[in-house]
Structure formats: structure tokens, C-alpha cells
């Protein structure tokens, strides 16, 4: 920009003012330099066993209790008996690097062919525990401290034996103990595999070849014991669960459950507050597509992306189905993706992990989608690719989204066979980074560079009368730019779980004028004048303190 220096109309000089354009956010692949060497194993040997397509998930947890997010990559195995899966557990070194602590952790010998993981402190002892979903049903691991996990499945009374993909913890009866919902998929065993072939060539069958099964709900009795509450809670209906989301869609204070189901109608279970769930998916508009068909429904998540005060849903789907973006209008959900850039950008994607996150900290949640095909998708459409780049759809703040993936750097736009995905602030710089698990390939860790140019407030909630993981707690943050809220929830994405710490983008606000927490116990807390750009812990009994 050129400026003239004038005095009495006479030009005394000329100078050029250069205005720097804002630097774009990029996601840098730091997998190698971070020391993450995990490679997924799906056991494929030519027999085309169905679970080989599913890949694994990734879970964020604090394995060693130091307050920094660690990583668990879930692994498959081969099909020889007895099957043991060696997952990958990585401790955060607080310096952009991780140390592999898998050996001797207990997660190096998971019984069964493992697929996903969900994290919560189910016994309120201050350490985060893990449920690992497997083709055989799943295993529960108690965190014994110092990065060691003990398989307590049988002792705890978990008797799930169906093919489980995703799971989520929630305190559905609000008694202060985290309960376990298991999203079971189909009835399957290697001995009864259906043989499918096209033009004489053996291939993988699609989901229609297998019978759906009911989910599992295990009520936490305390003392490390659970009881099967599936039938008592009215959850006997079968589905083919891929993604599981905990949300309070009707804002009555009781956690509900959305189940994305593969090629059968999705489920939206309303918690009636008396220990039972009622499927409202068809009535509420999330069971089927606009055309009345059941879609692939792989990963899913919920958030209030437009500050309407209600949680909305995003659901990953198959090729030529596009993402589902269900806007919660109060009485019903309406899929707004088909007439928006969300639908156009995702039409040719096969989306597995998907979630809301505020990658640029402007106060409006964006959408990340981890994509990767199957041999079925490639056969359906010549435009399809087995390896696919992820998507990032930026929330423009008006309820509309734009595809900004091309601007996020070369590394981010590399095709891969993505499956599970999760986010956390791994490097402690305030913005959210992303971990992606791939099918029969290396894990990927993307560091967010430049997303912290805006302000933020990170909140870690700790329950006292409520469950210690604070599942179901609602945090509202108000400032000059408005009010936003999030609910602490486990699960979401696909076979994965992101950090339970909540990150609120504050834009240019340098403080939150008010932070309010509504706990599952019914208690509320309010804090005023909380400075931005810090991580705080809000304890239900002790109040607010700076974490680090």
C-alpha cells in the first residue's frame, strides 16, 4: 500500500506500507520425529476375512497421570489361535515426542482381534481405564498406574461376545459411576465366513451378508463390578453399530446415545431418566437419508456448531453418500449436507473417523473427516480411490462450512487408508492436533501449526459427586464474542476417542467473562474473569485452578 507524505499540498515523500496477510494454518506430519512407529496389522493373508477391512482406532488418554495426553493405537492380529493383539501405547514426553511404552503395559497382549478403544475412570480412582473393542466382544483394562493396565474383563462381569467396533462410557443413570455402552456390529466368526466372489475372484463381502446384533449396556455397580443392563434398558433391538455418540439431544439433562448403523437404520436412543432408552431415530429424522435409505454410518460426533444451544450430529458415510450433517431444530433433525459444501466435498469419500473440533480457535467448531476406501468402493465407481486424503471443513460462523483441506499443507493432503482418528493438544501450545490410524499401515500424527493465533480456554473437568471423568458435565464459556458450550463425552469418531479436555476457541477475546459448569449430579459452578490461553482444571468439589 503506497502512502504520500504531504505538507500544504506539497509531496515531501513516498513510503510503501506492506501489510502481511494472515499466515494460514497448516498440519505438519511429525510422526517420525515424534517417535511414533506404530504400524497397523490386519492379518490379511488372502482369505478375505471380513474384519480385515475395519482397521483400528486411536484413543487419547493420560496413561501415566502426568496431565499430558498420551496415545493408544489399537491393533489387529493374524487369525491363528490363540489370537493376541499388540496395541501401541505412547507416552507424551512434553516436547513434541513420544516414547513407546507398550512392552509390559498389558496392552501389548490384548486377547482377541482388537478394533477400537474408549476411555474413562470407571472406578473413580483418578486413573483413566480403557475398554478395547474386539471381534470377540471386547476387553476391559484397569489402569494400575505408571502406564500398566490389567485385564479385568471377567472379574468385572463384562460378558459381551459379539463383534464390537465402537464403545462409549456414560453415566446413564447419573449415580456417579461411569457405565459402558458397547456398539456391537454383526454376528461373525472366522469359521462361518461368507464366501463372496465377483467374476470368479474371491473378495470381501459387504455388510448385507451378515446378521445384525443388539448392543450391550453394562451398568457400573461400583467395586469394579458391572451388570448386563441391556434388556432392562430396552436396548434389545439389533443394529450394525459402527459409530457411537453420547449427547443430550433433547436437553433434559440425561445422556442419550446415537448409534450409526451400517446399511440398516441408525438409532437415536432417548434416555427416559428412569433407566430405559427409547429409539427416536425415525421420528427425529436421523434413521435414514433424505431418500429414505440406510447409509454406511461409520464414524459420528455431536456438537453445537452454530451456537443454537442444541447439539447437532455429523456422520461419516460411504462413497456417493456424502457426510450426514444433521441440524437439531428442537423437534427434528434435518440433514443440511446435500445442499451445502459439506455434501459436495465429501461425495466421493469413504469417511470413517469424523468429529467436530475448533482447529483455528475462532469459537466455531469445524469438521474433520478421515477417509479411506475398500475394494468394494473402488469397484463401484471408477473415480474412487482406495487411499484418500482427509477433509477439513471450516465453520464460517454462519452455520455454513467451506472445504479448506487444500490450504492445510502438502502432508495433510497425502492420500491414506484412514480409519480411526482423534484430536488433542499434544504439544501444549493451545491448538488441537490430530492423530490418524490407517488400515494395514503406519499411524499419522499431524501437528497444528498456526491454529493458536486466536485465543482459547482449555477446561479439564473432574467430578466428585459426579463420575470423576465428568462424563455428561456441560461447560459454558461466555465472552465478548458470545457464549458457547460443550459436553464432556467419550466415544465418537470411529472406534476412537479424543481428549476429554474441552478446548474453547475464544477468537480475539483475552478472557472469558464467565465459565459455568452444570454437573451430572445437578450441582452448578460459576467462575468469572477467567484469563484466556491457559488450561484450567475445574473440580466439582474444589473449584477452579490452573493446570500448568
XYZ file of C-alpha atoms in Angstrom:
548
model
C 0.000 0.000 0.000
C 1.532 3.357 -1.104
C 1.239 6.471 1.102
C 2.183 10.091 0.235
C 3.630 12.445 2.876
C 2.086 15.906 2.280
C 2.611 19.378 3.752
C 0.493 22.239 2.459
C -0.309 20.133 -0.563
C 3.355 19.515 -1.392
C 4.607 15.942 -1.640
C 7.507 15.531 0.775
C 7.994 11.837 0.324
C 6.569 8.470 -0.537
C 6.656 5.288 1.505
C 5.230 1.828 0.970
C 3.415 0.078 3.816
C 3.444 -3.684 3.431
C 0.585 -5.435 5.222
C 1.305 -9.078 5.931
C -1.597 -11.370 5.113
C -2.527 -13.745 7.945
C -0.470 -16.904 7.757
C -2.575 -19.971 7.016
C -2.922 -22.846 9.430
C -1.035 -25.952 8.348
C -0.955 -29.508 9.660
C 2.591 -30.877 9.679
C 3.249 -34.617 9.711
C 5.540 -35.099 12.720
C 5.018 -38.861 13.059
C 8.664 -39.848 12.551
C 10.262 -37.051 14.542
C 7.738 -37.620 17.348
C 8.891 -41.221 17.650
C 5.556 -42.812 16.753
C 6.417 -46.026 14.934
C 3.111 -47.867 15.137
C 2.037 -49.878 12.084
C -1.410 -51.457 11.995
C -1.706 -55.165 11.300
C -4.945 -56.517 9.857
C -3.884 -60.137 9.410
C -4.833 -60.337 5.724
C -3.443 -63.457 4.056
C -5.742 -63.878 1.066
C -8.735 -65.474 2.778
C -10.723 -62.192 2.696
C -11.990 -62.361 6.266
C -14.413 -59.504 6.838
C -12.787 -57.782 9.876
C -9.637 -57.184 7.824
C -11.372 -54.160 6.259
C -12.100 -52.393 9.530
C -8.706 -51.208 10.634
C -8.150 -49.875 14.114
C -8.932 -46.853 16.199
C -6.860 -44.443 18.270
C -7.627 -43.229 21.770
C -6.288 -40.260 23.724
C -5.711 -40.967 27.417
C -3.470 -39.922 30.267
C -1.847 -43.300 30.821
C 0.648 -42.177 33.470
C -1.313 -39.415 35.220
C 1.070 -36.564 34.381
C -1.634 -34.369 32.863
C -0.402 -34.717 29.261
C -2.304 -36.612 26.535
C -0.833 -39.977 25.590
C -1.824 -42.176 22.637
C -3.173 -45.699 22.272
C -3.262 -47.169 18.758
C -5.437 -50.276 18.538
C -4.106 -53.194 16.526
C -5.425 -56.284 14.817
C -3.565 -59.571 14.567
C -3.425 -62.705 12.461
C -6.024 -65.447 12.613
C -4.040 -68.141 14.363
C -5.327 -69.247 17.752
C -4.962 -68.014 20.366
C -5.286 -64.518 18.943
C -3.399 -61.729 20.716
C -3.336 -58.108 19.531
C -0.337 -55.904 20.273
C -1.598 -52.341 20.528
C 0.708 -49.324 20.583
C 0.881 -47.214 23.775
C 2.881 -43.979 23.509
C 3.751 -41.714 26.448
C 3.911 -37.980 25.803
C 7.373 -36.561 26.631
C 6.099 -32.929 26.734
C 8.488 -31.912 23.946
C 6.749 -32.946 20.700
C 7.996 -36.507 21.091
C 6.565 -39.761 22.433
C 8.078 -42.879 23.969
C 6.762 -46.332 23.120
C 5.779 -47.891 26.473
C 3.771 -50.771 25.002
C 6.027 -53.579 26.248
C 4.818 -54.798 29.613
C 1.877 -52.365 29.678
C -0.759 -55.100 29.453
C -1.969 -53.596 26.198
C 0.735 -55.477 24.340
C -1.223 -58.738 24.638
C -4.915 -57.948 24.191
C -6.974 -61.109 23.962
C -8.666 -61.179 20.558
C -8.615 -59.237 17.297
C -8.814 -55.629 18.532
C -10.568 -52.771 16.735
C -11.244 -49.737 18.923
C -10.995 -48.167 22.369
C -12.922 -45.954 24.765
C -11.527 -44.269 27.884
C -12.924 -43.292 31.308
C -12.102 -43.601 35.007
C -14.783 -46.188 35.775
C -13.810 -46.720 39.442
C -13.131 -43.058 40.302
C -9.582 -43.745 41.494
C -8.043 -40.895 39.494
C -6.612 -43.074 36.715
C -8.096 -43.480 33.243
C -9.141 -47.010 32.288
C -9.686 -48.472 28.813
C -12.241 -50.705 27.144
C -10.868 -52.257 23.951
C -13.435 -53.480 21.414
C -12.616 -56.741 19.648
C -14.133 -59.062 17.084
C -14.740 -61.397 20.021
C -16.575 -58.769 22.114
C -14.037 -56.627 23.973
C -11.721 -56.463 26.973
C -11.735 -54.116 29.987
C -8.378 -52.848 31.247
C -7.911 -51.249 34.661
C -5.170 -48.632 34.887
C -2.951 -49.749 37.765
C -0.689 -46.706 37.457
C 2.675 -45.934 35.831
C 1.388 -46.971 32.417
C 0.364 -50.502 33.388
C -3.054 -51.954 32.578
C -4.616 -55.145 33.926
C -7.268 -57.129 32.019
C -10.206 -57.301 34.453
C -12.914 -58.259 31.949
C -14.009 -61.476 33.587
C -13.701 -60.174 37.155
C -15.771 -57.106 36.230
C -18.593 -59.195 34.772
C -18.301 -57.990 31.176
C -19.731 -60.819 29.074
C -20.022 -59.287 25.628
C -19.155 -61.831 22.916
C -20.295 -60.152 19.677
C -18.205 -58.366 17.038
C -17.775 -54.910 18.640
C -16.401 -51.875 16.803
C -17.078 -48.730 18.874
C -17.915 -48.177 22.526
C -18.577 -45.239 24.829
C -18.654 -44.578 28.546
C -21.539 -42.593 30.059
C -23.246 -42.229 33.401
C -26.703 -43.032 32.061
C -28.341 -43.254 35.499
C -26.349 -40.340 36.983
C -25.295 -42.284 40.061
C -21.695 -41.064 39.917
C -20.290 -44.167 38.200
C -19.363 -44.474 34.521
C -21.354 -47.152 32.687
C -20.319 -48.850 29.438
C -22.198 -48.933 26.121
C -20.818 -51.364 23.537
C -21.753 -50.885 19.893
C -21.940 -54.435 18.545
C -21.825 -54.892 14.786
C -22.757 -58.283 13.293
C -22.814 -61.983 14.056
C -19.495 -63.222 12.654
C -16.822 -65.828 13.129
C -13.876 -66.926 11.003
C -15.307 -70.451 10.828
C -18.599 -69.170 9.378
C -17.226 -66.545 6.983
C -19.416 -65.972 3.939
C -17.543 -66.521 0.674
C -18.120 -63.763 -1.877
C -16.699 -63.559 -5.377
C -17.055 -61.387 -8.459
C -16.259 -62.886 -11.853
C -14.702 -65.823 -10.076
C -12.352 -63.714 -7.936
C -12.681 -64.020 -4.150
C -13.432 -60.715 -2.423
C -14.731 -59.249 0.785
C -18.463 -59.386 1.360
C -20.431 -56.275 2.226
C -22.442 -55.795 5.430
C -25.630 -57.237 3.915
C -24.086 -60.706 4.151
C -24.143 -60.681 7.962
C -26.871 -60.593 10.607
C -27.148 -57.545 12.877
C -26.901 -57.882 16.652
C -28.031 -55.877 19.664
C -25.700 -53.510 21.535
C -24.536 -54.112 25.074
C -25.085 -51.869 28.111
C -23.217 -52.607 31.313
C -24.262 -50.743 34.460
C -21.481 -49.919 36.876
C -22.307 -51.351 40.313
C -19.197 -49.973 42.000
C -16.366 -52.004 43.445
C -15.139 -52.847 39.950
C -18.279 -54.835 39.069
C -20.787 -54.389 36.242
C -24.159 -55.928 35.423
C -25.644 -56.506 31.987
C -28.463 -53.942 31.776
C -29.127 -54.286 28.029
C -32.566 -55.879 28.290
C -33.636 -53.867 31.342
C -32.771 -50.653 29.486
C -34.821 -51.638 26.412
C -31.813 -51.983 24.109
C -32.739 -55.350 22.588
C -33.167 -54.022 19.033
C -30.499 -55.171 16.611
C -28.263 -52.823 14.657
C -24.880 -52.845 12.932
C -23.128 -50.303 15.106
C -20.077 -48.528 13.715
C -20.082 -45.111 15.411
C -21.347 -44.332 18.919
C -22.050 -40.801 20.169
C -23.210 -39.703 23.609
C -25.224 -36.474 23.565
C -28.174 -34.852 25.299
C -30.115 -34.097 22.139
C -33.340 -33.011 23.886
C -31.557 -31.028 26.638
C -33.347 -32.774 29.505
C -30.132 -33.415 31.438
C -29.981 -37.153 30.715
C -27.353 -38.569 28.302
C -28.770 -40.070 25.091
C -26.977 -42.301 22.560
C -26.730 -42.097 18.767
C -25.647 -45.301 17.029
C -24.515 -45.123 13.414
C -25.545 -48.418 11.802
C -24.079 -49.911 8.630
C -26.781 -50.321 5.944
C -29.584 -50.575 8.485
C -31.425 -47.633 10.096
C -29.421 -45.632 12.618
C -30.588 -45.483 16.230
C -31.146 -42.478 18.470
C -31.790 -43.745 21.970
C -33.549 -41.246 24.229
C -32.769 -41.715 27.896
C -36.082 -41.530 29.764
C -34.371 -40.788 33.089
C -35.705 -43.997 34.632
C -33.117 -46.435 33.355
C -34.600 -47.102 29.919
C -33.867 -45.950 26.380
C -36.406 -45.350 23.589
C -35.360 -45.304 19.934
C -36.439 -41.962 18.435
C -34.281 -42.124 15.288
C -37.072 -42.489 12.738
C -39.306 -39.872 14.314
C -36.433 -37.413 14.743
C -35.089 -37.763 11.186
C -31.686 -39.414 11.684
C -32.520 -43.062 10.896
C -32.247 -42.761 7.113
C -31.022 -40.494 4.329
C -33.217 -37.904 2.638
C -34.025 -40.591 0.053
C -35.216 -42.960 2.753
C -32.247 -45.323 2.515
C -29.933 -46.626 5.213
C -26.388 -45.381 4.738
C -22.994 -46.704 5.856
C -22.907 -44.648 9.100
C -19.313 -45.259 10.131
C -17.946 -42.561 12.445
C -20.061 -39.882 14.133
C -19.866 -36.962 16.564
C -22.067 -34.273 18.112
C -21.559 -30.563 18.868
C -23.366 -27.236 18.800
C -21.631 -25.870 15.712
C -23.866 -22.797 15.231
C -24.452 -21.671 18.850
C -28.124 -22.553 18.652
C -27.927 -24.125 22.089
C -28.603 -27.636 20.765
C -26.197 -30.457 19.791
C -26.078 -31.433 16.114
C -24.730 -34.619 14.516
C -22.141 -35.346 11.849
C -22.000 -38.882 10.430
C -19.429 -40.462 8.091
C -20.782 -42.426 5.144
C -19.761 -44.386 2.062
C -18.886 -43.395 -1.473
C -21.639 -41.374 -3.207
C -23.498 -40.963 0.099
C -21.665 -37.891 1.463
C -21.417 -36.871 5.101
C -24.611 -36.534 7.058
C -24.815 -33.184 8.878
C -27.965 -33.333 10.963
C -29.044 -29.961 12.320
C -31.068 -30.244 15.525
C -34.068 -27.955 15.160
C -35.530 -28.909 18.508
C -38.322 -31.169 17.312
C -36.407 -32.850 14.493
C -33.010 -33.181 12.844
C -32.585 -32.006 9.237
C -29.654 -33.172 7.085
C -28.217 -29.943 5.678
C -25.258 -31.577 3.896
C -26.843 -32.316 0.481
C -27.335 -28.616 -0.338
C -24.016 -27.395 1.047
C -20.243 -27.622 0.537
C -20.260 -30.376 3.179
C -22.051 -32.710 0.801
C -20.141 -31.672 -2.300
C -16.739 -32.050 -0.645
C -17.475 -35.494 0.794
C -19.425 -37.115 -2.054
C -16.555 -39.287 -3.301
C -15.117 -40.022 0.136
C -15.464 -43.116 2.278
C -15.426 -41.500 5.717
C -14.537 -43.462 8.853
C -13.368 -41.224 11.680
C -15.187 -37.888 11.822
C -15.527 -35.250 14.520
C -16.026 -31.595 15.359
C -13.015 -29.573 16.538
C -12.160 -25.876 16.509
C -8.868 -26.097 14.624
C -8.410 -22.316 14.263
C -9.848 -21.374 17.689
C -12.323 -18.868 16.287
C -15.091 -20.170 18.534
C -16.964 -22.206 15.918
C -16.424 -25.998 15.653
C -15.116 -27.263 12.318
C -15.398 -30.792 10.846
C -12.543 -33.241 10.291
C -13.104 -36.415 8.243
C -10.637 -39.320 7.956
C -11.175 -41.107 4.649
C -10.134 -44.383 3.086
C -11.753 -46.781 0.655
C -12.296 -50.502 0.408
C -12.097 -52.819 -2.559
C -15.909 -52.601 -2.697
C -15.844 -48.798 -3.119
C -13.282 -48.944 -5.897
C -15.373 -51.455 -7.811
C -18.478 -49.269 -7.543
C -17.070 -46.101 -9.079
C -14.020 -45.593 -11.295
C -13.473 -42.192 -9.668
C -12.997 -43.777 -6.250
C -9.584 -44.293 -4.745
C -8.585 -46.743 -2.056
C -6.258 -44.195 -0.489
C -7.917 -40.841 0.121
C -6.863 -37.528 1.631
C -8.713 -36.266 4.713
C -11.124 -33.369 4.701
C -11.297 -30.335 6.930
C -14.427 -28.241 6.619
C -14.053 -24.818 8.195
C -17.022 -23.371 10.027
C -17.587 -19.873 8.671
C -19.567 -18.873 11.760
C -22.877 -18.561 9.953
C -23.841 -22.221 10.033
C -22.047 -22.788 6.716
C -18.820 -24.680 6.038
C -16.070 -24.473 3.421
C -13.503 -27.078 2.407
C -10.081 -25.738 3.410
C -8.137 -29.012 3.166
C -6.095 -27.865 0.111
C -4.678 -24.956 2.138
C -3.518 -27.049 5.096
C -0.233 -28.242 3.638
C 1.198 -30.994 1.498
C 1.382 -33.553 4.296
C -2.262 -33.167 5.229
C -3.330 -33.766 1.638
C -1.492 -37.056 1.172
C -3.874 -39.972 0.456
C -4.045 -42.753 3.024
C -6.229 -45.647 4.086
C -7.519 -43.839 7.168
C -9.770 -45.436 9.756
C -9.893 -44.128 13.326
C -8.939 -40.567 14.266
C -8.760 -38.428 17.397
C -7.663 -34.961 18.489
C -5.824 -33.425 21.444
C -3.360 -30.642 22.149
C -0.384 -32.998 22.155
C 2.303 -30.297 22.247
C 0.654 -27.997 24.786
C 0.618 -24.930 22.534
C -3.144 -24.420 22.760
C -4.384 -25.589 19.369
C -5.666 -29.065 18.552
C -3.527 -31.657 16.798
C -4.814 -34.818 15.090
C -3.830 -38.498 15.237
C -4.987 -40.859 12.479
C -4.903 -44.660 12.383
C -4.699 -46.377 8.999
C -5.584 -49.813 7.707
C -2.539 -52.102 7.498
C -0.299 -49.044 7.502
C 1.514 -46.534 9.711
C -0.175 -44.210 12.159
C -0.016 -40.494 11.372
C 0.380 -37.581 13.796
C -0.440 -34.112 12.455
C 0.716 -31.085 14.432
C -1.412 -27.966 14.094
C 0.851 -25.027 13.236
C -0.777 -21.601 13.367
C -4.114 -22.587 14.846
C -3.212 -20.825 18.100
C -3.134 -17.310 16.667
C -6.541 -16.892 18.266
C -7.180 -17.168 21.996
C -8.522 -20.234 23.711
C -9.514 -21.656 27.073
C -8.962 -25.351 27.791
C -11.033 -26.915 30.560
C -10.437 -30.262 32.245
C -13.415 -31.199 34.415
C -13.038 -33.517 37.424
C -16.120 -34.909 39.118
C -16.604 -35.527 42.846
C -20.257 -36.368 43.463
C -20.434 -36.896 39.698
C -18.270 -39.510 37.970
C -14.625 -38.496 38.138
C -14.251 -38.301 34.339
C -17.063 -35.704 34.410
C -18.934 -37.512 31.624
C -22.132 -35.567 30.953
C -20.859 -32.318 32.516
C -21.786 -29.251 30.439
C -19.348 -26.325 30.338
C -20.471 -22.903 29.068
C -17.958 -20.183 28.278
C -19.064 -16.574 27.741
C -17.064 -13.624 26.495
C -17.263 -10.510 24.370
C -17.749 -12.631 21.251
C -20.660 -14.640 22.666
C -21.445 -17.857 24.520
C -20.545 -21.413 23.541
C -20.834 -24.761 25.290
C -19.599 -28.333 25.165
C -20.461 -31.555 26.965
C -17.765 -33.916 28.210
C -18.345 -37.179 26.357
C -16.404 -40.308 25.479
C -16.549 -42.295 22.257
C -17.369 -40.536 18.950
C -15.276 -40.635 15.754
C -14.834 -44.256 14.582
C -13.543 -46.861 17.057
C -11.677 -43.973 18.701
C -11.783 -41.349 21.404
C -10.420 -37.812 21.579
C -9.203 -35.944 24.644
C -11.794 -35.447 27.399
C -10.313 -31.978 27.971
C -12.559 -29.364 26.336
C -10.957 -26.655 24.170
C -12.927 -23.454 23.560
C -11.731 -21.104 20.831
C -12.163 -17.506 22.007
C -11.204 -15.647 18.833
C -9.820 -12.260 19.889
C -11.234 -12.397 23.431
C -8.494 -12.223 26.045
C -10.671 -13.567 28.835
C -13.882 -15.435 29.479
C -16.238 -13.193 31.384
C -17.992 -16.263 32.772
C -17.424 -20.018 32.892
C -20.348 -22.150 34.082
C -20.383 -25.889 34.756
C -23.515 -27.978 35.168
C -22.595 -31.337 36.666
C -24.448 -34.650 36.243
C -25.081 -34.572 39.995
C -27.192 -31.435 39.470
C -24.613 -29.110 41.058
C -23.576 -25.933 39.245
C -20.493 -23.738 39.481
C -19.789 -20.275 38.063
C -16.433 -18.541 37.683
C -15.879 -15.000 36.387
C -12.983 -13.206 34.725
C -11.036 -16.304 33.651
C -7.946 -15.362 31.615
C -7.565 -16.848 28.137
C -4.740 -19.011 26.814
C -4.471 -21.424 29.686
C -5.517 -24.924 30.710
C -7.629 -24.941 33.853
C -8.972 -27.761 35.978
C -12.472 -27.364 37.350
C -13.080 -29.743 40.224
C -16.665 -30.302 41.337
C -15.654 -30.028 44.996
C -12.569 -27.787 44.901
C -13.347 -25.254 42.181
C -11.035 -23.823 39.511
C -7.253 -23.929 39.378
C -4.629 -23.509 36.678
C -3.350 -26.867 35.459
C 0.052 -25.868 34.116
